[in-house]
Coordinates of C-alpha atoms in Angstrom, one line a residue:
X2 CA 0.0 0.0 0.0
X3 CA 1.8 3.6 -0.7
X4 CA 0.4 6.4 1.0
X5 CA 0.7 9.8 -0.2
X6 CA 2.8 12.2 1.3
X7 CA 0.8 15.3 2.8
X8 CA 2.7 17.5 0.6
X9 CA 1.0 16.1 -2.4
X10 CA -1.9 17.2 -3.9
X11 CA -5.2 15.3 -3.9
X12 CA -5.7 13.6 -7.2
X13 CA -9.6 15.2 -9.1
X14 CA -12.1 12.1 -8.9
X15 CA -12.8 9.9 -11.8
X16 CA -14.8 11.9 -14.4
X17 CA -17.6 11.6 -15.8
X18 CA -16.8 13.4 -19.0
X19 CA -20.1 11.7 -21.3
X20 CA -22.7 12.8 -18.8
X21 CA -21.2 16.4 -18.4
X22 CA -21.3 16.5 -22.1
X23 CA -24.8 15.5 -22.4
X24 CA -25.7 18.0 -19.5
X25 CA -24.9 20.9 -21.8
X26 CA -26.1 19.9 -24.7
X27 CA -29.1 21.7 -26.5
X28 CA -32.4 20.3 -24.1
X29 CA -34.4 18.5 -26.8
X30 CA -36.5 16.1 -26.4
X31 CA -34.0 13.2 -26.2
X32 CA -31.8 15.4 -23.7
X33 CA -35.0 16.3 -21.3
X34 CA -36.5 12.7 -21.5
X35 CA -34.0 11.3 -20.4
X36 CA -34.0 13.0 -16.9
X37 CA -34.8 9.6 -15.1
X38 CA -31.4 8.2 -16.1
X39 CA -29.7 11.3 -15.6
X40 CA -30.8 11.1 -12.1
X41 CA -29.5 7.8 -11.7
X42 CA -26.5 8.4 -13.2
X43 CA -26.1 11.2 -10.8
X44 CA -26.7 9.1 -8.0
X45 CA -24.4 6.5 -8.9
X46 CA -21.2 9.1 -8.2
X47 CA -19.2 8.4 -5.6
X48 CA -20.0 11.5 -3.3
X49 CA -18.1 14.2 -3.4
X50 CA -18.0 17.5 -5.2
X51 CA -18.9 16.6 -8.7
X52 CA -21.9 14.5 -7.4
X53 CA -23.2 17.3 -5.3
X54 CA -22.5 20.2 -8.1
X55 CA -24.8 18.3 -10.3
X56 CA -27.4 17.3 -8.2
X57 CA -27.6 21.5 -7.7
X58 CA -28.3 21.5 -11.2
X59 CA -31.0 18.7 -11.2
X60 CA -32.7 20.6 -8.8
X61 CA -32.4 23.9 -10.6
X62 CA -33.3 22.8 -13.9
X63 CA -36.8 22.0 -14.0
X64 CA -39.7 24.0 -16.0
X65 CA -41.7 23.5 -19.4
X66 CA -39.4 22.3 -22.5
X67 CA -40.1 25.3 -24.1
X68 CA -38.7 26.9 -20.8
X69 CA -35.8 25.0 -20.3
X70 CA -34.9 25.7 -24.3
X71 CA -35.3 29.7 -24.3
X72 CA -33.2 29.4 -20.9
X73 CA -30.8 27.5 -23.1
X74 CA -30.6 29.7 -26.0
X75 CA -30.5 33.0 -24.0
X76 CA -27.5 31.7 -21.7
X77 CA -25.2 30.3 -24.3
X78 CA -26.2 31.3 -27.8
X79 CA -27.5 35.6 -27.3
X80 CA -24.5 36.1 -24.7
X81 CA -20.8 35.6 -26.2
X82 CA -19.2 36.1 -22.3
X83 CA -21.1 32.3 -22.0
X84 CA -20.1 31.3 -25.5
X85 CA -19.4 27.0 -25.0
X86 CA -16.6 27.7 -27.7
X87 CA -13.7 28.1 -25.9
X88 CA -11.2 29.1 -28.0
X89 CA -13.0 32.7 -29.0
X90 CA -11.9 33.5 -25.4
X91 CA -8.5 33.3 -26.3
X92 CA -8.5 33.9 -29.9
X93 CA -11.9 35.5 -30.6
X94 CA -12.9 35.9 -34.3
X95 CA -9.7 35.5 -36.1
X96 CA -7.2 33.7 -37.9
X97 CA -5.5 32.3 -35.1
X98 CA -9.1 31.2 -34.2
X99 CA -9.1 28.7 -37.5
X100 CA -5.7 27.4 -36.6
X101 CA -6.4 26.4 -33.1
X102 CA -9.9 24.7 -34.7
X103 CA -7.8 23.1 -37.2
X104 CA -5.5 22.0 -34.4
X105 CA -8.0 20.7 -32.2
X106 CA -9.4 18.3 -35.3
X107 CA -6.0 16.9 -36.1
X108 CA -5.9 16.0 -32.3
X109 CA -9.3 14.2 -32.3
X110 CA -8.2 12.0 -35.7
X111 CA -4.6 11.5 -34.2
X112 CA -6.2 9.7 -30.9
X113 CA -8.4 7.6 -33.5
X114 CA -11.5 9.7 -32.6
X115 CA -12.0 11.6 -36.3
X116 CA -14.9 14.5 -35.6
X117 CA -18.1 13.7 -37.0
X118 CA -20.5 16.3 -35.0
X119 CA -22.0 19.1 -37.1
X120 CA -20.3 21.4 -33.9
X121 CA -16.9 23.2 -34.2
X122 CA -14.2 21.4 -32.9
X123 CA -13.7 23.6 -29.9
X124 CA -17.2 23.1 -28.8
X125 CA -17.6 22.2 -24.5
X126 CA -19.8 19.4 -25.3
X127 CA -17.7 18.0 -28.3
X128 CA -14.4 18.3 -25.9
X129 CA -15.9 16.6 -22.8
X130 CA -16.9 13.8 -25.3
X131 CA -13.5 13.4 -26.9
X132 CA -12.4 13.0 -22.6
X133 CA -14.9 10.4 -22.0
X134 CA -13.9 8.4 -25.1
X135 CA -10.0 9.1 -25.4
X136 CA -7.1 7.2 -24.1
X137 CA -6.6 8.2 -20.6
X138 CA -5.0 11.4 -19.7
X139 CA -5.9 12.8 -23.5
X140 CA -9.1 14.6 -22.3
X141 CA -7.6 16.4 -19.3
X142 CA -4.9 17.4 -20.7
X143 CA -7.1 19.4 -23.6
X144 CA -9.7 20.8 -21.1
X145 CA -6.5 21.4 -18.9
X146 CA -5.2 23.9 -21.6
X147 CA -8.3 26.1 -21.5
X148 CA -8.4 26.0 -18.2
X149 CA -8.8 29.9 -18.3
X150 CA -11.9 29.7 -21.0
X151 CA -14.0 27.3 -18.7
X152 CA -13.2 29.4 -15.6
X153 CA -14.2 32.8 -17.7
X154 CA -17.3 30.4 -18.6
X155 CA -18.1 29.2 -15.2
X156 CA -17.9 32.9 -13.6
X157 CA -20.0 33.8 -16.5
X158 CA -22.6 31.0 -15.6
X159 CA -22.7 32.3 -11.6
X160 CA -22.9 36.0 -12.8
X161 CA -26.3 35.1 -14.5
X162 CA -27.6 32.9 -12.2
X163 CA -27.1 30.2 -14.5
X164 CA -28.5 26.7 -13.5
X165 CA -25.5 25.6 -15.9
X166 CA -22.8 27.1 -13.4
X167 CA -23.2 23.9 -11.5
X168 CA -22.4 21.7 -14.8
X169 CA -19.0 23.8 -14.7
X170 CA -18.3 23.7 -11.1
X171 CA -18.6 19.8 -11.6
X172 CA -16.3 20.2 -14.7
X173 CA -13.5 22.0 -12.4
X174 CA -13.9 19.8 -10.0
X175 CA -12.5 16.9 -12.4
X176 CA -9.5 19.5 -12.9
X177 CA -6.5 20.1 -11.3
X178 CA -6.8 23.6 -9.3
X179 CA -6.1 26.4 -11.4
X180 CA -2.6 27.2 -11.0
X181 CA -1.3 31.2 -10.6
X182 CA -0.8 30.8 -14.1
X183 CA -4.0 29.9 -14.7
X184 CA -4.9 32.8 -12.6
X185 CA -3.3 35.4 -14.3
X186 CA -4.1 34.3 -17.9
X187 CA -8.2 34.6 -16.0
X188 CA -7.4 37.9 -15.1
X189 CA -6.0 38.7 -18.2
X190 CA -8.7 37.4 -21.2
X191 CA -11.5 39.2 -18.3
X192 CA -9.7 42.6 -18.8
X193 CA -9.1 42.7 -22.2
X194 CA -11.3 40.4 -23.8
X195 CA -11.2 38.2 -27.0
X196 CA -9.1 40.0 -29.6
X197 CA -10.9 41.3 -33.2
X198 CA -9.8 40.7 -36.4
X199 CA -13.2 40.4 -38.3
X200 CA -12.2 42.3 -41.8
X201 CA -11.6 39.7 -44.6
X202 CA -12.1 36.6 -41.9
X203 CA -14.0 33.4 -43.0
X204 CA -16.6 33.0 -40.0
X205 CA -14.7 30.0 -38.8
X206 CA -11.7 29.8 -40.6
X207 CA -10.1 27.0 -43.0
X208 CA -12.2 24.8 -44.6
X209 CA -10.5 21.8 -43.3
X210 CA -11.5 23.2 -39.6
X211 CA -15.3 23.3 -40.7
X212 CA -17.7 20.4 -39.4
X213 CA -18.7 18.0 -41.9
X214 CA -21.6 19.6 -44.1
X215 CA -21.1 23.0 -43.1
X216 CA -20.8 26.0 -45.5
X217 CA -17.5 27.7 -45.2

């Protein structure tokens, strides 16, 4: 048996990257009916922070579909400080925006995981479901390099009031701590926001770095 030293940090708990990806997906009808086995799956954690962040949210999301949908829409698609696509935090709507979603596809096909989602690469749902189907380690140590996006998103989230804020509290939790560099780059992208280059910029940059059937 090998104890860790108390000097050593404690390790993130196993994550469960597929049902944090579902969470924040678009609530349709597949996503809200199945809210029996969500609950299970929720249940089935082993207790700790991730289980109780997302049992906030199960309690907090509840209302009409067409509720739950407008919620959806307002939080993530009519506010770009909750955008899901974390690489405009950094990058914004430029060049350097195409080449990081052209990066982030070779990555996908190189750990035998080729995108087929209509979503841009950089997408929170698509990443949590390349963690929850990639080789260990490959997941966390994508999310781990926007660390600074998902915290800008989950302050975002708790700004609003966001039921959703749990979702990313649960997502940190499955994270290291954010280190001061982590910190600083936070403060950073909050001050001076996502940089601007729109003049003569395709909306999403190279083709290649387009989902499959979308229209460059």
């Amino acid at each position: 048996m090998r104890f860790r030293r108390a000097s050593e940090p404690v390790p993130p708990p196993e994550a469960p990257w597929a049902l944090l990806s579902f969470l924040l997906r678009y609530p349709d009808e597949r996503v809200l009916g199945a809210r029996g086995e969500i609950e299970e799956a929720v249940d089935a954690l082993a207790p700790g922070p991730v289980r109780d962040a997302l049992t906030r949210f199960l309690a907090e999301w509840r209302g009409a579909p067409g509720a739950l949908a407008a919620e959806y829409v307002q939080t993530f698609d009519l506010r770009r400080r909750a955008s899901l696509h974390l690489t405009w935090y950094s990058h914004g709507d430029t060049r350097a925006r195409g080449m990081a979603l052209l990066r982030l596809k070779k990555l996908y096909r190189a750990a035998g995981l080729p995108m087929e989602s209509r979503e841009l690469p950089d997408h929170l749902t698509v990443m949590l479901a390349f963690a929850g189907l990639a080789p260990h380690g490959y997941g966390e140590t994508l999310l781990a390099e926007h660390r600074a996006a998902l915290e800008l998103l989950r302050l975002s989230l708790r700004d609003s009031g966001s039921p959703y804020a749990h979702v990313l509290d649960a997502v940190a939790a499955c994270l290291p701590e954010l280190t001061v560099t982590d910190r600083a780059e936070v403060a950073r992208l909050a001050h001076e926001g996502p940089p601007d280059e729109a003049v003569g910029l395709e909306p999403y940059g190279p083709a290649e770095a387009m989902p499959l059937g979308a229209r460059p």
